[in-house]
Short mmCIF file of C-alpha atoms in Angstrom, two decimals:
data_model
loop_
_atom_site.label_atom_id
_atom_site.label_comp_id
_atom_site.label_asym_id
_atom_site.label_seq_id
_atom_site.Cartn_x
_atom_site.Cartn_y
_atom_site.Cartn_z
CA ARG A 1 70.93 112.05 79.76
CA PRO A 2 72.73 110.57 82.74
CA ILE A 3 72.01 111.97 86.16
CA ILE A 4 74.89 113.97 87.59
CA ALA A 5 75.75 114.59 91.24
CA ARG A 6 78.55 116.89 92.29
CA THR A 7 80.36 118.30 95.28
CA HIS A 8 83.58 120.27 95.73
CA THR A 9 86.39 121.23 98.06
CA GLU A 10 87.93 124.71 98.10
CA GLN A 11 90.77 126.33 100.02
CA HIS A 12 92.14 129.80 99.34
CA GLY A 13 90.57 129.90 95.88
CA VAL A 14 91.84 126.46 94.82
CA ARG A 15 88.73 124.44 93.99
CA THR A 16 88.37 120.77 93.07
CA VAL A 17 85.02 119.49 91.79
CA TYR A 18 83.94 115.87 92.12
CA ILE A 19 81.30 114.59 89.72
CA PHE A 20 79.44 111.30 89.79
CA ALA A 21 77.43 110.44 86.68
CA PHE A 22 75.23 107.40 86.34
CA ASP A 23 72.64 106.03 83.97
CA GLY A 24 69.14 107.35 84.60
CA ALA A 25 67.78 103.81 84.46
CA ASP A 26 69.43 103.23 87.84
CA ALA A 27 67.92 106.36 89.42
CA ALA A 28 65.46 104.41 91.57
CA HIS A 29 68.40 102.82 93.39
CA VAL A 30 70.44 105.93 94.18
CA PRO A 31 69.91 108.34 97.11
CA PHE A 32 69.77 112.02 96.15
CA TYR A 33 70.43 115.02 98.38
CA ARG A 34 69.64 118.57 97.38
CA LYS A 35 70.27 121.28 99.94
CA GLY A 36 69.58 118.81 102.73
CA LYS A 37 66.38 117.49 101.18
CA PRO A 38 66.45 113.68 100.83
CA GLY A 39 65.31 112.13 97.57
CA PRO A 40 63.90 108.71 96.66
CA VAL A 41 65.17 105.39 97.99
CA ALA A 42 68.16 104.84 100.23
CA GLN A 43 70.58 102.52 98.49
CA GLY A 44 72.97 103.01 95.62
CA TYR A 45 76.31 104.34 94.57
CA MET A 46 76.62 107.78 96.15
CA PRO A 47 77.75 108.77 99.61
CA ASN A 48 75.00 110.56 101.52
CA ARG A 49 76.54 114.02 101.77
CA TRP A 50 76.86 115.47 98.27
CA SER A 51 76.45 119.23 98.43
CA SER A 52 74.25 119.44 95.34
CA TYR A 53 72.92 117.57 92.37
CA TYR A 54 70.88 118.27 89.30
CA VAL A 55 68.88 116.37 86.71
CA SER A 56 69.18 118.08 83.33
CA LYS A 57 65.84 119.54 82.25
CA GLN A 58 63.94 117.31 84.65
CA PRO A 59 61.89 118.08 87.78
CA TYR A 60 63.42 117.19 91.14
CA SER A 61 61.26 114.13 91.73
CA LYS A 62 61.23 112.71 88.19
CA VAL A 63 63.23 109.57 87.48
CA ILE A 64 64.82 109.39 84.04
CA ALA A 65 64.22 106.10 82.23
CA GLY A 66 66.33 104.57 79.51
CA TYR A 67 69.95 103.69 78.95
CA HIS A 68 71.99 106.83 78.17
CA ARG A 69 75.78 106.93 78.07
CA THR A 70 76.92 110.45 77.07
CA VAL A 71 78.01 112.78 79.89
CA ARG A 72 78.19 116.55 79.34
CA PHE A 73 78.96 119.38 81.74
CA SER A 74 80.46 122.87 81.75
CA PRO A 75 83.25 123.44 84.31
CA ASP A 76 82.51 127.19 84.24
CA ARG A 77 79.09 126.53 85.77
CA MET A 78 80.77 124.65 88.61
CA GLY A 79 83.14 127.43 89.56
CA LEU A 80 86.14 126.18 87.58
CA HIS A 81 87.50 128.87 85.26
CA GLY A 82 90.28 128.86 82.72
CA VAL A 83 91.82 125.62 81.45
CA VAL A 84 90.33 122.67 83.35
CA TYR A 85 91.52 119.07 83.54
CA VAL A 86 88.99 116.26 84.03
CA TYR A 87 90.36 113.01 85.44
CA ASN A 88 88.27 109.85 85.04
CA TYR A 89 88.74 107.99 88.32
CA PHE A 90 87.72 104.62 86.86
CA THR A 91 89.66 104.69 83.56
CA ARG A 92 92.54 106.94 84.79
CA GLN A 93 92.27 109.05 81.64
CA ILE A 94 92.71 112.82 81.64
CA VAL A 95 90.87 115.27 79.38
CA LYS A 96 91.83 118.92 78.89
CA VAL A 97 88.88 121.32 78.63
CA PRO A 98 89.73 124.78 77.22
CA SER A 99 88.59 127.94 78.97
CA GLY A 100 84.81 128.25 78.65
CA GLY A 101 84.62 124.82 77.03
CA ARG A 102 82.43 121.83 77.72
CA PHE A 103 83.35 118.32 78.75
CA VAL A 104 81.85 115.42 76.81
CA GLY A 105 82.46 111.85 77.93
CA ARG A 106 80.92 108.41 78.04
CA LEU A 107 79.75 106.23 80.89
CA GLY A 108 81.75 103.06 81.44
CA LYS A 109 80.52 99.49 81.32
CA GLN A 110 79.36 99.86 84.91
CA ARG A 111 76.98 102.57 83.64
CA ALA A 112 78.64 105.12 85.89
CA SER A 113 81.64 107.44 85.88
CA PHE A 114 83.43 109.43 88.56
CA TYR A 115 85.37 112.57 87.58
CA VAL A 116 87.87 114.71 89.46
CA CYS A 117 88.00 118.21 87.95
CA ALA A 118 90.61 120.89 88.65
CA ALA A 119 91.43 124.21 87.01
CA THR A 120 94.97 125.31 86.24
CA THR A 121 96.15 127.51 89.11
CA PRO A 122 98.48 130.53 88.76
CA SER A 123 101.34 128.11 89.45
CA GLY A 124 100.42 126.31 86.22
CA ILE A 125 99.33 123.20 88.16
CA ALA A 126 95.89 121.60 88.35
CA PHE A 127 96.04 119.78 91.67
CA LEU A 128 94.22 116.43 92.01
CA GLY A 129 95.50 115.46 95.46
CA ASP A 130 95.48 111.89 96.76
CA LEU A 131 93.78 109.87 94.03
CA GLN A 132 93.69 106.78 96.22
CA ASN A 133 90.75 108.49 97.96
CA TYR A 134 87.54 109.49 96.19
CA VAL A 135 87.84 113.02 97.56
CA GLY A 136 91.59 113.46 97.33
CA THR A 137 91.68 117.14 98.31
CA GLY A 138 89.45 116.91 101.38
CA LYS A 139 90.77 118.58 104.52
CA ALA A 140 91.26 115.23 106.24
CA ARG A 141 94.07 114.59 103.75
CA ILE A 142 94.99 118.12 102.56
CA PRO A 143 94.34 120.49 105.49
CA TYR A 144 95.97 123.42 103.66
CA LEU A 145 96.13 124.25 99.94
CA ALA A 146 97.03 127.59 98.36
CA ASN A 147 98.99 129.42 95.65
CA ARG A 148 101.86 131.71 96.53
CA SER A 149 104.14 133.56 94.11
CA GLY A 150 103.86 130.96 91.36
CA GLU A 151 104.07 128.01 93.76
CA LEU A 152 101.43 125.55 94.86
CA LEU A 153 101.55 124.84 98.60
CA ALA A 154 99.94 121.75 100.09
CA THR A 155 99.98 120.38 103.62
CA VAL A 156 99.52 116.62 103.71
CA ALA A 157 98.10 114.82 106.75
CA PHE A 158 99.21 111.28 107.54
CA ALA A 159 97.14 109.12 109.85
CA LYS A 160 98.84 106.98 112.48
CA GLY A 161 100.73 104.18 110.78
CA GLU A 162 100.64 105.67 107.29
CA LYS A 163 104.09 105.59 105.74
CA ALA A 164 103.48 107.12 102.31
CA ILE A 165 100.83 108.68 100.10
CA THR A 166 100.86 109.68 96.43
CA LEU A 167 99.97 113.21 95.29
CA SER A 168 98.92 113.83 91.69
CA GLY A 169 98.24 116.76 89.42
CA VAL A 170 98.46 118.03 85.87
CA ALA A 171 100.88 120.63 84.47
CA ALA A 172 102.38 121.72 81.16
CA TYR A 173 105.82 121.19 82.70
CA LYS A 174 107.46 118.70 85.05
CA PRO A 175 107.15 120.37 88.47
CA ALA A 176 109.91 120.59 91.02
CA VAL A 177 108.87 119.36 94.46
CA LEU A 178 110.19 120.47 97.85
CA VAL A 179 109.15 118.75 101.08
CA HIS A 180 109.38 120.08 104.65
CA GLY A 181 109.08 117.51 107.40
CA GLY A 182 109.40 114.51 105.12
CA SER A 183 110.74 113.31 101.79
CA ALA A 184 109.65 112.78 98.19
CA ASP A 185 110.45 109.97 95.80
CA THR A 186 111.18 110.70 92.15
CA LEU A 187 108.34 112.63 90.52
CA HIS A 188 106.84 110.81 87.54
CA TYR A 189 105.59 112.96 84.68
CA SER A 190 103.83 112.17 81.39
CA PRO A 191 104.60 114.84 78.73
CA ALA A 192 101.71 113.55 76.61
CA SER A 193 98.97 114.07 79.21
CA GLY A 194 100.72 116.42 81.66
CA LEU A 195 99.77 114.08 84.51
CA PHE A 196 102.32 113.78 87.31
CA SER A 197 102.54 111.85 90.56
CA VAL A 198 104.96 111.76 93.46
CA VAL A 199 105.14 109.64 96.61
CA ILE A 200 105.43 111.69 99.82
CA LYS A 201 106.71 110.21 103.07
CA PRO A 202 106.64 111.72 106.56
CA GLY A 203 109.94 112.19 108.33
CA VAL A 204 111.16 112.58 111.88
CA GLY A 205 110.59 116.33 111.62
CA ALA A 206 106.95 116.06 110.51
CA GLY A 207 104.57 118.26 112.46
CA ARG A 208 102.13 116.52 114.79
CA VAL A 209 98.54 117.60 115.33
CA ARG A 210 95.44 116.04 116.81
CA LEU A 211 92.49 115.74 114.44
CA VAL A 212 89.16 114.32 115.67
CA HIS A 213 90.86 112.65 118.64
CA GLN A 214 93.49 111.04 116.41
CA ALA A 215 97.12 112.10 116.22
CA VAL A 216 98.37 112.76 112.70
CA LYS A 217 101.60 113.90 111.12
CA GLU A 218 101.66 116.86 108.75
CA VAL A 219 104.15 117.38 105.93
CA LYS A 220 104.40 120.55 103.84
CA VAL A 221 104.86 120.13 100.08
CA VAL A 222 105.76 122.88 97.59
CA PHE A 223 105.32 122.42 93.84
CA SER A 224 106.95 124.94 91.50
CA LYS A 225 108.44 125.42 88.05
CA PRO A 226 111.98 124.00 87.87
#
């Protein structure tokens, strides 16, 4: 089986799980981190701060040999409950996993895959965030994320000089979007996949904060049923 590394972001019960899967034959070239304990070698695909990883049915130090392409994981075991959507970052394909179900996929030609996984929230939206970043729901980009009375609330942070970012998610309906402190372009929605995206721009009334010695603008975005 491929080796799987994962991490997650979570705010107010809204969790997004990030999964990196790669062929076990490349294990000797990838750094592993498990609860702060460094693994073999220091070069490879992964960033060096994944919160956890596991090797299916293998000891911590064992390197899996061979060329294996099938990826399997259970969102329930990663804290994602209910209907979950799995977005393949490399192929841009979305897969719906029913409640309690299991995801089954294939590694790409690069012998690796990166997945963004989000459960459907009470608002009916599975939020993927800024897909131009690997971790699109990190607090550097989304400092606030929560559900409220059937709405999904997200605060978006813009670095100095940034003029627009794209937010994405999945829903069974085309969401309405309301922006405070900025504006939104037309929301694009695919009825077949449920995937939607919308470009958000900061305005004159955007809030200003200082984050890690850098001034940023913050815009509040509300997604809801039309």
